């Protein structure tokens, strides 16, 4: 076992840390208040390659290993997790999906432009009636004269309001369950593609989330992801584990920021003529938070290392464990950070209330905690 990051990984960590502090931090409050992603952060991320973290170097991306991708998400989330979600939905959920599953023509057509940030990506799986039970999705794909005609709607889609290209899941026949699933690469200018409502959220407010509506949306048959019908389930599952690791790294980043803020406050805030860190009940909270964050981080790094070493069987089991632990942990840690701040923690002038709002979705998105428990239990049976 090697717990040391490589020189390249440490350099990336340092680069993203500086980027987050210099470029992202000045806009965090405004983006949270206005519920709007700042375009400047798209432009500034381009030269650093942050938009191509999920894309292989032969397509101008920066994907060397997935642990590095996780480190990027962790560092960004210490400052603003919503920005990590914008880059992640683009680079992982859309671009990396195409990189892993696309035909040579599909990769040639889309990946370099996604890596350069000329196109923005998203992934539409969830529907109003199909969330945890994603396989029951109803978006219908009908083949007609060299095209697929898509009808249905997607909701809660990260980047939907700003995306140019979406990976969309649909079925050729809802009656046959997972056997009918297909994935498509859909461009925003294809006839019948509409961006629906932009949704207003409790947290991650710098990350635009919205609906996609497909009304007789005409998709050329060469945009069937992977080129083979009914491979949608395999494509969906192939991306879920890696999504869960990277999502969990963001949770670790938020938790670390909440802990650092609470520790500083506990040393500065005086009650009963002494800093509140002198009180054992505050010490208890901080000690537990620190251990929980480190445990989650190690689980994340272990899972990503397994994935990078192609130990997929172990990684698969770990993905559900990491997701469950890290994403519940961030809720406990951020709630404690607010509590350590007392009444000030409830006020907008301290960042901990934002960390707590941002944290909530981590136990919901990418498969809820209950779903992770079901997956873990399934492995045990
Ligand atoms: C901010 C945000 C961003 C998102 N981004 C994307 C995106 O980019 N692309 C995309 O496709 N989707 C995205 N999603 C959707 C996300 O993956 C779903 O919200 C999630 O899978 C849960 O589905 P649901 O919301 O329909 O909840 P439901 O599935 O309706 O669950 C409701 C409750 O029931 C519980 N439950 C459901 N089934 C079971 C069971 N069998 N046993 C026990 N409990 C159960 C759940 O755990 C939950 O507590 C996003 C969601 C959010 C909030």
PDB file of N, CA, C and O and ligand atoms in Angstrom, residues 89 93 123-128 130-133 155-158 201 204 209 247 361 364-371 374, ligand 1:
ATOM      1  N   UNK A  89     -19.922  17.545 -14.383  1.00  0.00           N
ATOM      2  CA  UNK A  89     -21.027  17.109 -15.246  1.00  0.00           C
ATOM      3  C   UNK A  89     -20.584  17.163 -16.714  1.00  0.00           C
ATOM      4  O   UNK A  89     -20.910  16.288 -17.519  1.00  0.00           O
ATOM      5  N   UNK A  93     -19.575  13.219 -16.676  1.00  0.00           N
ATOM      6  CA  UNK A  93     -20.863  12.597 -17.035  1.00  0.00           C
ATOM      7  C   UNK A  93     -21.104  12.607 -18.543  1.00  0.00           C
ATOM      8  O   UNK A  93     -21.686  11.694 -19.092  1.00  0.00           O
ATOM      9  N   UNK A 123     -25.421  15.206 -18.775  1.00  0.00           N
ATOM     10  CA  UNK A 123     -25.904  13.835 -18.920  1.00  0.00           C
ATOM     11  C   UNK A 123     -27.328  13.755 -18.386  1.00  0.00           C
ATOM     12  O   UNK A 123     -27.595  14.149 -17.251  1.00  0.00           O
ATOM     13  N   UNK A 124     -28.247  13.260 -19.200  1.00  0.00           N
ATOM     14  CA  UNK A 124     -29.656  13.201 -18.788  1.00  0.00           C
ATOM     15  C   UNK A 124     -30.118  11.757 -18.635  1.00  0.00           C
ATOM     16  O   UNK A 124     -30.373  11.079 -19.642  1.00  0.00           O
ATOM     17  N   UNK A 125     -30.218  11.348 -17.393  1.00  0.00           N
ATOM     18  CA  UNK A 125     -30.744  10.008 -17.089  1.00  0.00           C
ATOM     19  C   UNK A 125     -32.068  10.150 -16.329  1.00  0.00           C
ATOM     20  O   UNK A 125     -33.104   9.612 -16.729  1.00  0.00           O
ATOM     21  N   UNK A 126     -32.047  10.942 -15.260  1.00  0.00           N
ATOM     22  CA  UNK A 126     -33.195  11.059 -14.362  1.00  0.00           C
ATOM     23  C   UNK A 126     -34.407  11.686 -15.063  1.00  0.00           C
ATOM     24  O   UNK A 126     -34.265  12.614 -15.864  1.00  0.00           O
ATOM     25  N   UNK A 127     -35.568  11.164 -14.737  1.00  0.00           N
ATOM     26  CA  UNK A 127     -36.837  11.710 -15.263  1.00  0.00           C
ATOM     27  C   UNK A 127     -37.763  12.020 -14.094  1.00  0.00           C
ATOM     28  O   UNK A 127     -37.551  11.511 -12.986  1.00  0.00           O
ATOM     29  N   UNK A 128     -38.820  12.788 -14.349  1.00  0.00           N
ATOM     30  CA  UNK A 128     -39.722  13.117 -13.231  1.00  0.00           C
ATOM     31  C   UNK A 128     -40.225  11.853 -12.514  1.00  0.00           C
ATOM     32  O   UNK A 128     -40.367  11.850 -11.304  1.00  0.00           O
ATOM     33  N   UNK A 130     -38.673   8.718 -12.770  1.00  0.00           N
ATOM     34  CA  UNK A 130     -37.640   7.676 -12.669  1.00  0.00           C
ATOM     35  C   UNK A 130     -36.348   8.258 -12.103  1.00  0.00           C
ATOM     36  O   UNK A 130     -35.595   8.930 -12.810  1.00  0.00           O
ATOM     37  N   UNK A 131     -36.128   8.035 -10.805  1.00  0.00           N
ATOM     38  CA  UNK A 131     -34.922   8.526 -10.133  1.00  0.00           C
ATOM     39  C   UNK A 131     -34.083   7.345  -9.686  1.00  0.00           C
ATOM     40  O   UNK A 131     -33.288   6.816 -10.460  1.00  0.00           O
ATOM     41  N   UNK A 132     -34.302   6.891  -8.445  1.00  0.00           N
ATOM     42  CA  UNK A 132     -33.556   5.708  -7.952  1.00  0.00           C
ATOM     43  C   UNK A 132     -33.791   4.523  -8.876  1.00  0.00           C
ATOM     44  O   UNK A 132     -32.881   3.747  -9.153  1.00  0.00           O
ATOM     45  N   UNK A 133     -35.014   4.397  -9.348  1.00  0.00           N
ATOM     46  CA  UNK A 133     -35.354   3.309 -10.278  1.00  0.00           C
ATOM     47  C   UNK A 133     -35.167   3.815 -11.707  1.00  0.00           C
ATOM     48  O   UNK A 133     -36.104   3.885 -12.500  1.00  0.00           O
ATOM     49  N   UNK A 155     -35.140  15.499 -15.835  1.00  0.00           N
ATOM     50  CA  UNK A 155     -35.142  16.561 -14.810  1.00  0.00           C
ATOM     51  C   UNK A 155     -33.933  16.421 -13.885  1.00  0.00           C
ATOM     52  O   UNK A 155     -33.286  15.371 -13.862  1.00  0.00           O
ATOM     53  N   UNK A 156     -33.671  17.491 -13.136  1.00  0.00           N
ATOM     54  CA  UNK A 156     -32.539  17.583 -12.188  1.00  0.00           C
ATOM     55  C   UNK A 156     -31.199  17.458 -12.915  1.00  0.00           C
ATOM     56  O   UNK A 156     -30.240  16.940 -12.341  1.00  0.00           O
ATOM     57  N   UNK A 157     -31.098  17.880 -14.144  1.00  0.00           N
ATOM     58  CA  UNK A 157     -29.882  17.632 -14.921  1.00  0.00           C
ATOM     59  C   UNK A 157     -28.871  18.775 -14.720  1.00  0.00           C
ATOM     60  O   UNK A 157     -29.128  19.923 -15.108  1.00  0.00           O
ATOM     61  N   UNK A 158     -27.731  18.415 -14.152  1.00  0.00           N
ATOM     62  CA  UNK A 158     -26.662  19.398 -13.932  1.00  0.00           C
ATOM     63  C   UNK A 158     -26.152  19.872 -15.285  1.00  0.00           C
ATOM     64  O   UNK A 158     -25.865  19.043 -16.163  1.00  0.00           O
ATOM     65  N   UNK A 201     -32.371  25.828  -6.416  1.00  0.00           N
ATOM     66  CA  UNK A 201     -31.937  24.823  -5.447  1.00  0.00           C
ATOM     67  C   UNK A 201     -31.578  25.400  -4.084  1.00  0.00           C
ATOM     68  O   UNK A 201     -31.250  26.565  -3.950  1.00  0.00           O
ATOM     69  N   UNK A 204     -25.503  24.151  -3.711  1.00  0.00           N
ATOM     70  CA  UNK A 204     -24.791  24.045  -5.004  1.00  0.00           C
ATOM     71  C   UNK A 204     -25.356  25.047  -6.002  1.00  0.00           C
ATOM     72  O   UNK A 204     -25.588  24.723  -7.172  1.00  0.00           O
ATOM     73  N   UNK A 209     -28.908  23.800 -12.805  1.00  0.00           N
ATOM     74  CA  UNK A 209     -29.607  22.510 -12.886  1.00  0.00           C
ATOM     75  C   UNK A 209     -30.930  22.746 -13.597  1.00  0.00           C
ATOM     76  O   UNK A 209     -31.594  23.752 -13.341  1.00  0.00           O
ATOM     77  N   UNK A 247     -17.881  12.163  -6.870  1.00  0.00           N
ATOM     78  CA  UNK A 247     -18.885  12.895  -6.091  1.00  0.00           C
ATOM     79  C   UNK A 247     -18.476  12.886  -4.617  1.00  0.00           C
ATOM     80  O   UNK A 247     -18.575  13.885  -3.906  1.00  0.00           O
ATOM     81  N   UNK A 361     -27.233  17.529  -0.725  1.00  0.00           N
ATOM     82  CA  UNK A 361     -27.490  16.786  -1.970  1.00  0.00           C
ATOM     83  C   UNK A 361     -26.532  15.604  -2.170  1.00  0.00           C
ATOM     84  O   UNK A 361     -26.795  14.707  -2.967  1.00  0.00           O
ATOM     85  N   UNK A 364     -28.020  12.377  -1.841  1.00  0.00           N
ATOM     86  CA  UNK A 364     -29.168  12.175  -2.756  1.00  0.00           C
ATOM     87  C   UNK A 364     -28.689  11.881  -4.183  1.00  0.00           C
ATOM     88  O   UNK A 364     -29.069  10.879  -4.779  1.00  0.00           O
ATOM     89  N   UNK A 365     -27.864  12.793  -4.723  1.00  0.00           N
ATOM     90  CA  UNK A 365     -27.410  12.644  -6.115  1.00  0.00           C
ATOM     91  C   UNK A 365     -26.501  11.429  -6.285  1.00  0.00           C
ATOM     92  O   UNK A 365     -25.938  10.918  -5.302  1.00  0.00           O
ATOM     93  N   UNK A 366     -26.372  10.964  -7.526  1.00  0.00           N
ATOM     94  CA  UNK A 366     -25.527   9.803  -7.873  1.00  0.00           C
ATOM     95  C   UNK A 366     -25.957   8.548  -7.110  1.00  0.00           C
ATOM     96  O   UNK A 366     -25.134   7.675  -6.838  1.00  0.00           O
ATOM     97  N   UNK A 367     -27.226   8.469  -6.780  1.00  0.00           N
ATOM     98  CA  UNK A 367     -27.757   7.310  -6.039  1.00  0.00           C
ATOM     99  C   UNK A 367     -27.809   7.625  -4.554  1.00  0.00           C
ATOM    100  O   UNK A 367     -26.789   7.932  -3.943  1.00  0.00           O
ATOM    101  N   UNK A 368     -29.003   7.564  -3.977  1.00  0.00           N
ATOM    102  CA  UNK A 368     -29.177   7.969  -2.572  1.00  0.00           C
ATOM    103  C   UNK A 368     -28.448   7.000  -1.630  1.00  0.00           C
ATOM    104  O   UNK A 368     -28.052   5.904  -2.027  1.00  0.00           O
ATOM    105  N   UNK A 369     -28.362   7.401  -0.373  1.00  0.00           N
ATOM    106  CA  UNK A 369     -27.715   6.531   0.629  1.00  0.00           C
ATOM    107  C   UNK A 369     -28.436   5.197   0.733  1.00  0.00           C
ATOM    108  O   UNK A 369     -27.811   4.145   0.890  1.00  0.00           O
ATOM    109  N   UNK A 370     -29.773   5.242   0.624  1.00  0.00           N
ATOM    110  CA  UNK A 370     -30.543   3.990   0.730  1.00  0.00           C
ATOM    111  C   UNK A 370     -30.175   3.047  -0.418  1.00  0.00           C
ATOM    112  O   UNK A 370     -30.013   1.842  -0.216  1.00  0.00           O
ATOM    113  N   UNK A 371     -30.011   3.627  -1.609  1.00  0.00           N
ATOM    114  CA  UNK A 371     -29.638   2.802  -2.764  1.00  0.00           C
ATOM    115  C   UNK A 371     -28.243   2.199  -2.558  1.00  0.00           C
ATOM    116  O   UNK A 371     -27.992   1.032  -2.881  1.00  0.00           O
ATOM    117  N   UNK A 374     -28.520  -0.764  -0.398  1.00  0.00           N
ATOM    118  CA  UNK A 374     -29.059  -1.907  -1.141  1.00  0.00           C
ATOM    119  C   UNK A 374     -27.956  -2.585  -1.966  1.00  0.00           C
ATOM    120  O   UNK A 374     -27.874  -3.812  -2.017  1.00  0.00           O
TER     121      UNK A 374
HETATM  122  C1  LIG B   1     -28.554  18.854  -7.587  1.00  0.00           C
HETATM  123  C2  LIG B   1     -28.829  17.605  -8.349  1.00  0.00           C
HETATM  124  C3  LIG B   1     -28.109  17.328  -9.509  1.00  0.00           C
HETATM  125  C4  LIG B   1     -28.397  16.187 -10.257  1.00  0.00           C
HETATM  126  N1  LIG B   1     -27.733  15.985 -11.438  1.00  0.00           N
HETATM  127  C5  LIG B   1     -28.143  14.968 -12.255  1.00  0.00           C
HETATM  128  C6  LIG B   1     -27.584  14.834 -13.568  1.00  0.00           C
HETATM  129  O1  LIG B   1     -26.698  15.588 -13.977  1.00  0.00           O
HETATM  130  N2  LIG B   1     -28.078  13.848 -14.372  1.00  0.00           N
HETATM  131  C7  LIG B   1     -29.046  12.978 -13.963  1.00  0.00           C
HETATM  132  O2  LIG B   1     -29.460  12.120 -14.731  1.00  0.00           O
HETATM  133  N3  LIG B   1     -29.581  13.078 -12.711  1.00  0.00           N
HETATM  134  C8  LIG B   1     -29.152  14.046 -11.852  1.00  0.00           C
HETATM  135  N4  LIG B   1     -29.710  14.174 -10.591  1.00  0.00           N
HETATM  136  C9  LIG B   1     -30.748  13.223 -10.167  1.00  0.00           C
HETATM  137  C10 LIG B   1     -30.321  12.291  -9.047  1.00  0.00           C
HETATM  138  O3  LIG B   1     -29.477  11.283  -9.516  1.00  0.00           O
HETATM  139  C11 LIG B   1     -31.622  11.749  -8.397  1.00  0.00           C
HETATM  140  O4  LIG B   1     -32.202  12.843  -7.695  1.00  0.00           O
HETATM  141  C12 LIG B   1     -31.377  10.600  -7.468  1.00  0.00           C
HETATM  142  O5  LIG B   1     -30.962   9.458  -8.167  1.00  0.00           O
HETATM  143  C13 LIG B   1     -32.635  10.248  -6.654  1.00  0.00           C
HETATM  144  O6  LIG B   1     -33.753  10.130  -7.462  1.00  0.00           O
HETATM  145  P1  LIG B   1     -35.100  10.940  -7.064  1.00  0.00           P
HETATM  146  O7  LIG B   1     -34.704  12.330  -6.794  1.00  0.00           O
HETATM  147  O8  LIG B   1     -36.114  10.688  -8.093  1.00  0.00           O
HETATM  148  O9  LIG B   1     -35.571  10.299  -5.684  1.00  0.00           O
HETATM  149  P2  LIG B   1     -36.477   8.928  -5.455  1.00  0.00           P
HETATM  150  O10 LIG B   1     -35.862   7.868  -6.255  1.00  0.00           O
HETATM  151  O11 LIG B   1     -37.879   9.327  -5.754  1.00  0.00           O
HETATM  152  O12 LIG B   1     -36.271   8.711  -3.949  1.00  0.00           O
HETATM  153  C14 LIG B   1     -37.043   9.332  -2.918  1.00  0.00           C
HETATM  154  C15 LIG B   1     -36.672   8.673  -1.586  1.00  0.00           C
HETATM  155  O13 LIG B   1     -37.022   7.275  -1.610  1.00  0.00           O
HETATM  156  C16 LIG B   1     -35.891   6.490  -1.307  1.00  0.00           C
HETATM  157  N5  LIG B   1     -35.939   5.227  -2.044  1.00  0.00           N
HETATM  158  C17 LIG B   1     -36.149   5.047  -3.379  1.00  0.00           C
HETATM  159  N6  LIG B   1     -36.094   3.737  -3.671  1.00  0.00           N
HETATM  160  C18 LIG B   1     -35.831   3.073  -2.501  1.00  0.00           C
HETATM  161  C19 LIG B   1     -35.661   1.702  -2.142  1.00  0.00           C
HETATM  162  N7  LIG B   1     -35.716   0.724  -3.071  1.00  0.00           N
HETATM  163  N8  LIG B   1     -35.443   1.396  -0.853  1.00  0.00           N
HETATM  164  C20 LIG B   1     -35.368   2.373   0.077  1.00  0.00           C
HETATM  165  N9  LIG B   1     -35.519   3.690  -0.186  1.00  0.00           N
HETATM  166  C21 LIG B   1     -35.738   4.031  -1.472  1.00  0.00           C
HETATM  167  C22 LIG B   1     -34.690   7.340  -1.728  1.00  0.00           C
HETATM  168  O14 LIG B   1     -33.508   6.905  -1.079  1.00  0.00           O
HETATM  169  C23 LIG B   1     -35.153   8.729  -1.326  1.00  0.00           C
HETATM  170  O15 LIG B   1     -34.919   8.925   0.036  1.00  0.00           O
HETATM  171  C24 LIG B   1     -29.398  15.281  -9.802  1.00  0.00           C
HETATM  172  C25 LIG B   1     -30.097  15.543  -8.623  1.00  0.00           C
HETATM  173  C26 LIG B   1     -29.827  16.680  -7.901  1.00  0.00           C
HETATM  174  C27 LIG B   1     -30.621  16.933  -6.659  1.00  0.00           C
END
